[in-house]
Amino acid sequence: MSVEELESVVSGLPPAKLARFSQWFEEFAADQWDRQIEQTMQAVSMLPSSAPTTTTRQVAVGRFEPLSLRKRDEVVAVSLREMRDLALAA
């Protein structure tokens, strides 16, 4: 299914189904975001301990502040727009 076909199907959903789809997609996007963070943290943990990154130092001393849900949603929205734009350009 092409992006255009997907857009057509989603734009034709009745309000209740659109709300259900939107909630599912938000959860899906959040899961993808979490996996990306986990992969990044795993990659960072493989760096030589003699040169820790700022992120690993912050986590180690407890100064790491996780993104607020609102900020995470803003980042996800930007990432999703960028992904959509890349898909449309392909």
mmCIF file of N, CA and C in Angstrom:
data_model
loop_
_atom_site.group_PDB
_atom_site.id
_atom_site.type_symbol
_atom_site.label_atom_id
_atom_site.label_comp_id
_atom_site.label_asym_id
_atom_site.label_seq_id
_atom_site.Cartn_x
_atom_site.Cartn_y
_atom_site.Cartn_z
ATOM 1 N N MET A 1 0.857 -1.173 0.000
ATOM 2 C CA MET A 1 0.000 0.000 0.000
ATOM 3 C C MET A 1 0.902 1.233 0.000
ATOM 4 N N SER A 2 0.575 2.163 -0.869
ATOM 5 C CA SER A 2 1.370 3.385 -0.946
ATOM 6 C C SER A 2 0.964 4.363 0.153
ATOM 7 N N VAL A 3 1.789 5.356 0.357
ATOM 8 C CA VAL A 3 1.489 6.383 1.352
ATOM 9 C C VAL A 3 0.207 7.114 0.952
ATOM 10 N N GLU A 4 0.049 7.363 -0.337
ATOM 11 C CA GLU A 4 -1.149 8.057 -0.809
ATOM 12 C C GLU A 4 -2.405 7.241 -0.516
ATOM 13 N N GLU A 5 -2.323 5.921 -0.736
ATOM 14 C CA GLU A 5 -3.470 5.053 -0.449
ATOM 15 C C GLU A 5 -3.775 5.043 1.046
ATOM 16 N N LEU A 6 -2.740 4.988 1.849
ATOM 17 C CA LEU A 6 -2.915 5.010 3.297
ATOM 18 C C LEU A 6 -3.556 6.325 3.736
ATOM 19 N N GLU A 7 -3.078 7.435 3.208
ATOM 20 C CA GLU A 7 -3.654 8.739 3.533
ATOM 21 C C GLU A 7 -5.131 8.794 3.151
ATOM 22 N N SER A 8 -5.456 8.246 1.999
ATOM 23 C CA SER A 8 -6.842 8.243 1.537
ATOM 24 C C SER A 8 -7.733 7.435 2.477
ATOM 25 N N VAL A 9 -7.266 6.275 2.881
ATOM 26 C CA VAL A 9 -8.041 5.429 3.788
ATOM 27 C C VAL A 9 -8.229 6.123 5.133
ATOM 28 N N VAL A 10 -7.149 6.667 5.689
ATOM 29 C CA VAL A 10 -7.217 7.321 6.995
ATOM 30 C C VAL A 10 -8.117 8.552 6.933
ATOM 31 N N SER A 11 -8.012 9.330 5.879
ATOM 32 C CA SER A 11 -8.834 10.544 5.798
ATOM 33 C C SER A 11 -10.312 10.222 5.620
ATOM 34 N N GLY A 12 -10.637 9.011 5.190
ATOM 35 C CA GLY A 12 -12.023 8.614 5.022
ATOM 36 C C GLY A 12 -12.632 7.917 6.232
ATOM 37 N N LEU A 13 -11.868 7.765 7.295
ATOM 38 C CA LEU A 13 -12.395 7.083 8.483
ATOM 39 C C LEU A 13 -13.435 7.948 9.190
ATOM 40 N N PRO A 14 -14.488 7.297 9.703
ATOM 41 C CA PRO A 14 -15.437 8.055 10.521
ATOM 42 C C PRO A 14 -14.765 8.491 11.826
ATOM 43 N N PRO A 15 -15.283 9.513 12.488
ATOM 44 C CA PRO A 15 -14.618 10.077 13.677
ATOM 45 C C PRO A 15 -14.236 9.055 14.752
ATOM 46 N N ALA A 16 -15.107 8.124 15.069
ATOM 47 C CA ALA A 16 -14.798 7.155 16.125
ATOM 48 C C ALA A 16 -13.623 6.260 15.725
ATOM 49 N N LYS A 17 -13.614 5.814 14.467
ATOM 50 C CA LYS A 17 -12.514 4.959 14.010
ATOM 51 C C LYS A 17 -11.223 5.756 13.863
ATOM 52 N N LEU A 18 -11.345 7.023 13.460
ATOM 53 C CA LEU A 18 -10.156 7.880 13.363
ATOM 54 C C LEU A 18 -9.547 8.078 14.747
ATOM 55 N N ALA A 19 -10.384 8.295 15.752
ATOM 56 C CA ALA A 19 -9.881 8.459 17.124
ATOM 57 C C ALA A 19 -9.181 7.185 17.586
ATOM 58 N N ARG A 20 -9.769 6.034 17.280
ATOM 59 C CA ARG A 20 -9.154 4.751 17.680
ATOM 60 C C ARG A 20 -7.823 4.561 16.956
ATOM 61 N N PHE A 21 -7.805 4.844 15.649
ATOM 62 C CA PHE A 21 -6.572 4.732 14.886
ATOM 63 C C PHE A 21 -5.515 5.693 15.419
ATOM 64 N N SER A 22 -5.934 6.925 15.704
ATOM 65 C CA SER A 22 -4.993 7.934 16.210
ATOM 66 C C SER A 22 -4.353 7.486 17.508
ATOM 67 N N GLN A 23 -5.158 6.935 18.411
ATOM 68 C CA GLN A 23 -4.601 6.455 19.682
ATOM 69 C C GLN A 23 -3.621 5.315 19.439
ATOM 70 N N TRP A 24 -4.001 4.373 18.566
ATOM 71 C CA TRP A 24 -3.095 3.262 18.257
ATOM 72 C C TRP A 24 -1.791 3.798 17.673
ATOM 73 N N PHE A 25 -1.899 4.749 16.736
ATOM 74 C CA PHE A 25 -0.706 5.252 16.083
ATOM 75 C C PHE A 25 0.197 6.001 17.055
ATOM 76 N N GLU A 26 -0.386 6.754 17.960
ATOM 77 C CA GLU A 26 0.413 7.455 18.976
ATOM 78 C C GLU A 26 1.177 6.448 19.834
ATOM 79 N N GLU A 27 0.508 5.358 20.230
ATOM 80 C CA GLU A 27 1.178 4.318 21.018
ATOM 81 C C GLU A 27 2.269 3.643 20.194
ATOM 82 N N PHE A 28 1.981 3.379 18.929
ATOM 83 C CA PHE A 28 2.955 2.775 18.031
ATOM 84 C C PHE A 28 4.184 3.673 17.900
ATOM 85 N N ALA A 29 3.961 4.963 17.666
ATOM 86 C CA ALA A 29 5.060 5.918 17.523
ATOM 87 C C ALA A 29 5.867 6.007 18.816
ATOM 88 N N ALA A 30 5.188 5.988 19.957
ATOM 89 C CA ALA A 30 5.895 6.039 21.241
ATOM 90 C C ALA A 30 6.752 4.792 21.429
ATOM 91 N N ASP A 31 6.221 3.635 21.049
ATOM 92 C CA ASP A 31 7.006 2.396 21.139
ATOM 93 C C ASP A 31 8.236 2.454 20.236
ATOM 94 N N GLN A 32 8.064 2.979 19.033
ATOM 95 C CA GLN A 32 9.195 3.125 18.115
ATOM 96 C C GLN A 32 10.245 4.064 18.701
ATOM 97 N N TRP A 33 9.786 5.150 19.292
ATOM 98 C CA TRP A 33 10.673 6.126 19.936
ATOM 99 C C TRP A 33 11.437 5.452 21.076
ATOM 100 N N ASP A 34 10.730 4.684 21.899
ATOM 101 C CA ASP A 34 11.373 3.988 23.012
ATOM 102 C C ASP A 34 12.429 3.015 22.514
ATOM 103 N N ARG A 35 12.125 2.276 21.443
ATOM 104 C CA ARG A 35 13.107 1.330 20.876
ATOM 105 C C ARG A 35 14.342 2.071 20.374
ATOM 106 N N GLN A 36 14.114 3.220 19.735
ATOM 107 C CA GLN A 36 15.246 4.000 19.226
ATOM 108 C C GLN A 36 16.134 4.470 20.381
ATOM 109 N N ILE A 37 15.511 4.929 21.464
ATOM 110 C CA ILE A 37 16.286 5.365 22.625
ATOM 111 C C ILE A 37 17.046 4.185 23.213
ATOM 112 N N GLU A 38 16.392 3.030 23.335
ATOM 113 C CA GLU A 38 17.069 1.846 23.871
ATOM 114 C C GLU A 38 18.263 1.458 23.009
ATOM 115 N N GLN A 39 18.099 1.493 21.702
ATOM 116 C CA GLN A 39 19.203 1.153 20.804
ATOM 117 C C GLN A 39 20.352 2.149 20.946
ATOM 118 N N THR A 40 20.017 3.416 21.065
ATOM 119 C CA THR A 40 21.047 4.439 21.240
ATOM 120 C C THR A 40 21.785 4.232 22.554
ATOM 121 N N MET A 41 21.041 3.966 23.623
ATOM 122 C CA MET A 41 21.678 3.750 24.921
ATOM 123 C C MET A 41 22.560 2.504 24.905
ATOM 124 N N GLN A 42 22.129 1.461 24.206
ATOM 125 C CA GLN A 42 22.962 0.264 24.083
ATOM 126 C C GLN A 42 24.240 0.582 23.318
ATOM 127 N N ALA A 43 24.118 1.363 22.258
ATOM 128 C CA ALA A 43 25.297 1.737 21.477
ATOM 129 C C ALA A 43 26.242 2.588 22.310
ATOM 130 N N VAL A 44 25.688 3.513 23.097
ATOM 131 C CA VAL A 44 26.504 4.372 23.958
ATOM 132 C C VAL A 44 27.211 3.528 25.010
ATOM 133 N N SER A 45 26.523 2.531 25.532
ATOM 134 C CA SER A 45 27.135 1.705 26.580
ATOM 135 C C SER A 45 28.298 0.884 26.040
ATOM 136 N N MET A 46 28.397 0.734 24.720
ATOM 137 C CA MET A 46 29.505 -0.018 24.130
ATOM 138 C C MET A 46 30.728 0.850 23.877
ATOM 139 N N LEU A 47 30.607 2.170 24.085
ATOM 140 C CA LEU A 47 31.760 3.050 23.913
ATOM 141 C C LEU A 47 32.795 2.761 24.989
ATOM 142 N N PRO A 48 34.059 3.015 24.706
ATOM 143 C CA PRO A 48 35.087 2.806 25.726
ATOM 144 C C PRO A 48 34.787 3.630 26.975
ATOM 145 N N SER A 49 34.939 3.032 28.122
ATOM 146 C CA SER A 49 34.612 3.730 29.367
ATOM 147 C C SER A 49 35.571 4.883 29.643
ATOM 148 N N SER A 50 36.703 4.928 28.964
ATOM 149 C CA SER A 50 37.639 6.026 29.184
ATOM 150 C C SER A 50 37.139 7.336 28.574
ATOM 151 N N ALA A 51 36.149 7.238 27.695
ATOM 152 C CA ALA A 51 35.624 8.452 27.061
ATOM 153 C C ALA A 51 34.100 8.454 27.120
ATOM 154 N N PRO A 52 33.552 8.559 28.327
ATOM 155 C CA PRO A 52 32.089 8.535 28.406
ATOM 156 C C PRO A 52 31.480 9.774 27.763
ATOM 157 N N THR A 53 30.316 9.597 27.210
ATOM 158 C CA THR A 53 29.634 10.737 26.601
ATOM 159 C C THR A 53 28.954 11.558 27.687
ATOM 160 N N THR A 54 28.561 12.749 27.337
ATOM 161 C CA THR A 54 27.840 13.599 28.287
ATOM 162 C C THR A 54 26.600 12.875 28.798
ATOM 163 N N THR A 55 25.901 12.213 27.897
ATOM 164 C CA THR A 55 24.675 11.513 28.283
ATOM 165 C C THR A 55 24.963 10.439 29.320
ATOM 166 N N THR A 56 25.995 9.629 29.110
ATOM 167 C CA THR A 56 26.265 8.566 30.069
ATOM 168 C C THR A 56 26.705 9.142 31.409
ATOM 169 N N ARG A 57 27.453 10.234 31.402
ATOM 170 C CA ARG A 57 27.833 10.868 32.670
ATOM 171 C C ARG A 57 26.613 11.400 33.393
ATOM 172 N N GLN A 58 25.722 12.055 32.661
ATOM 173 C CA GLN A 58 24.518 12.595 33.287
ATOM 174 C C GLN A 58 23.675 11.483 33.893
ATOM 175 N N VAL A 59 23.543 10.381 33.185
ATOM 176 C CA VAL A 59 22.765 9.259 33.713
ATOM 177 C C VAL A 59 23.454 8.694 34.945
ATOM 178 N N ALA A 60 24.767 8.568 34.900
ATOM 179 C CA ALA A 60 25.509 7.966 36.005
ATOM 180 C C ALA A 60 25.399 8.773 37.295
ATOM 181 N N VAL A 61 25.343 10.084 37.199
ATOM 182 C CA VAL A 61 25.273 10.903 38.412
ATOM 183 C C VAL A 61 23.854 11.337 38.743
ATOM 184 N N GLY A 62 22.879 10.818 37.998
ATOM 185 C CA GLY A 62 21.489 11.106 38.313
ATOM 186 C C GLY A 62 21.009 12.464 37.856
ATOM 187 N N ARG A 63 21.719 13.103 36.934
ATOM 188 C CA ARG A 63 21.288 14.414 36.450
ATOM 189 C C ARG A 63 20.523 14.312 35.133
ATOM 190 N N PHE A 64 20.216 13.137 34.748
ATOM 191 C CA PHE A 64 19.477 12.933 33.508
ATOM 192 C C PHE A 64 17.997 13.156 33.767
ATOM 193 N N GLU A 65 17.390 14.019 32.993
ATOM 194 C CA GLU A 65 15.964 14.268 33.125
ATOM 195 C C GLU A 65 15.271 13.718 31.884
ATOM 196 N N PRO A 66 14.397 12.735 32.061
ATOM 197 C CA PRO A 66 13.712 12.207 30.880
ATOM 198 C C PRO A 66 12.819 13.284 30.267
ATOM 199 N N LEU A 67 12.593 13.159 28.973
ATOM 200 C CA LEU A 67 11.720 14.110 28.304
ATOM 201 C C LEU A 67 10.328 14.059 28.922
ATOM 202 N N SER A 68 9.738 15.201 29.099
ATOM 203 C CA SER A 68 8.355 15.219 29.542
ATOM 204 C C SER A 68 7.517 14.614 28.426
ATOM 205 N N LEU A 69 6.356 14.111 28.766
ATOM 206 C CA LEU A 69 5.508 13.511 27.739
ATOM 207 C C LEU A 69 5.168 14.522 26.659
ATOM 208 N N ARG A 70 4.922 15.776 27.069
ATOM 209 C CA ARG A 70 4.586 16.804 26.077
ATOM 210 C C ARG A 70 5.751 17.038 25.125
ATOM 211 N N LYS A 71 6.956 17.161 25.667
ATOM 212 C CA LYS A 71 8.129 17.389 24.824
ATOM 213 C C LYS A 71 8.373 16.177 23.929
ATOM 214 N N ARG A 72 8.219 14.976 24.496
ATOM 215 C CA ARG A 72 8.406 13.772 23.692
ATOM 216 C C ARG A 72 7.418 13.757 22.541
ATOM 217 N N ASP A 73 6.160 14.118 22.810
ATOM 218 C CA ASP A 73 5.147 14.144 21.767
ATOM 219 C C ASP A 73 5.507 15.149 20.687
ATOM 220 N N GLU A 74 6.084 16.298 21.089
ATOM 221 C CA GLU A 74 6.508 17.290 20.102
ATOM 222 C C GLU A 74 7.625 16.719 19.234
ATOM 223 N N VAL A 75 8.578 16.034 19.861
ATOM 224 C CA VAL A 75 9.693 15.439 19.120
ATOM 225 C C VAL A 75 9.179 14.355 18.190
ATOM 226 N N VAL A 76 8.265 13.518 18.690
ATOM 227 C CA VAL A 76 7.696 12.456 17.859
ATOM 228 C C VAL A 76 6.952 13.056 16.679
ATOM 229 N N ALA A 77 6.180 14.115 16.919
ATOM 230 C CA ALA A 77 5.427 14.750 15.838
ATOM 231 C C ALA A 77 6.373 15.268 14.762
ATOM 232 N N VAL A 78 7.463 15.898 15.172
ATOM 233 C CA VAL A 78 8.442 16.397 14.201
ATOM 234 C C VAL A 78 9.067 15.223 13.462
ATOM 235 N N SER A 79 9.436 14.173 14.202
ATOM 236 C CA SER A 79 10.050 13.002 13.571
ATOM 237 C C SER A 79 9.095 12.353 12.581
ATOM 238 N N LEU A 80 7.818 12.247 12.954
ATOM 239 C CA LEU A 80 6.837 11.638 12.065
ATOM 240 C C LEU A 80 6.646 12.474 10.810
ATOM 241 N N ARG A 81 6.626 13.806 10.963
ATOM 242 C CA ARG A 81 6.509 14.670 9.786
ATOM 243 C C ARG A 81 7.725 14.482 8.874
ATOM 244 N N GLU A 82 8.910 14.408 9.483
ATOM 245 C CA GLU A 82 10.116 14.211 8.675
ATOM 246 C C GLU A 82 10.072 12.863 7.969
ATOM 247 N N MET A 83 9.629 11.818 8.674
ATOM 248 C CA MET A 83 9.533 10.493 8.062
ATOM 249 C C MET A 83 8.541 10.509 6.907
ATOM 250 N N ARG A 84 7.385 11.178 7.115
ATOM 251 C CA ARG A 84 6.377 11.270 6.066
ATOM 252 C C ARG A 84 6.954 12.007 4.857
ATOM 253 N N ASP A 85 7.641 13.110 5.112
ATOM 254 C CA ASP A 85 8.212 13.895 4.025
ATOM 255 C C ASP A 85 9.243 13.076 3.253
ATOM 256 N N LEU A 86 10.056 12.308 3.963
ATOM 257 C CA LEU A 86 11.046 11.447 3.298
ATOM 258 C C LEU A 86 10.359 10.383 2.460
ATOM 259 N N ALA A 87 9.277 9.792 3.017
ATOM 260 C CA ALA A 87 8.546 8.756 2.288
ATOM 261 C C ALA A 87 7.905 9.335 1.032
ATOM 262 N N LEU A 88 7.355 10.542 1.151
ATOM 263 C CA LEU A 88 6.717 11.175 -0.007
ATOM 264 C C LEU A 88 7.738 11.541 -1.071
ATOM 265 N N ALA A 89 8.941 11.886 -0.643
ATOM 266 C CA ALA A 89 9.985 12.287 -1.587
ATOM 267 C C ALA A 89 10.564 11.085 -2.331
ATOM 268 N N ALA A 90 10.416 9.887 -1.739
ATOM 269 C CA ALA A 90 11.005 8.685 -2.356
ATOM 270 C C ALA A 90 10.249 8.209 -3.576
#
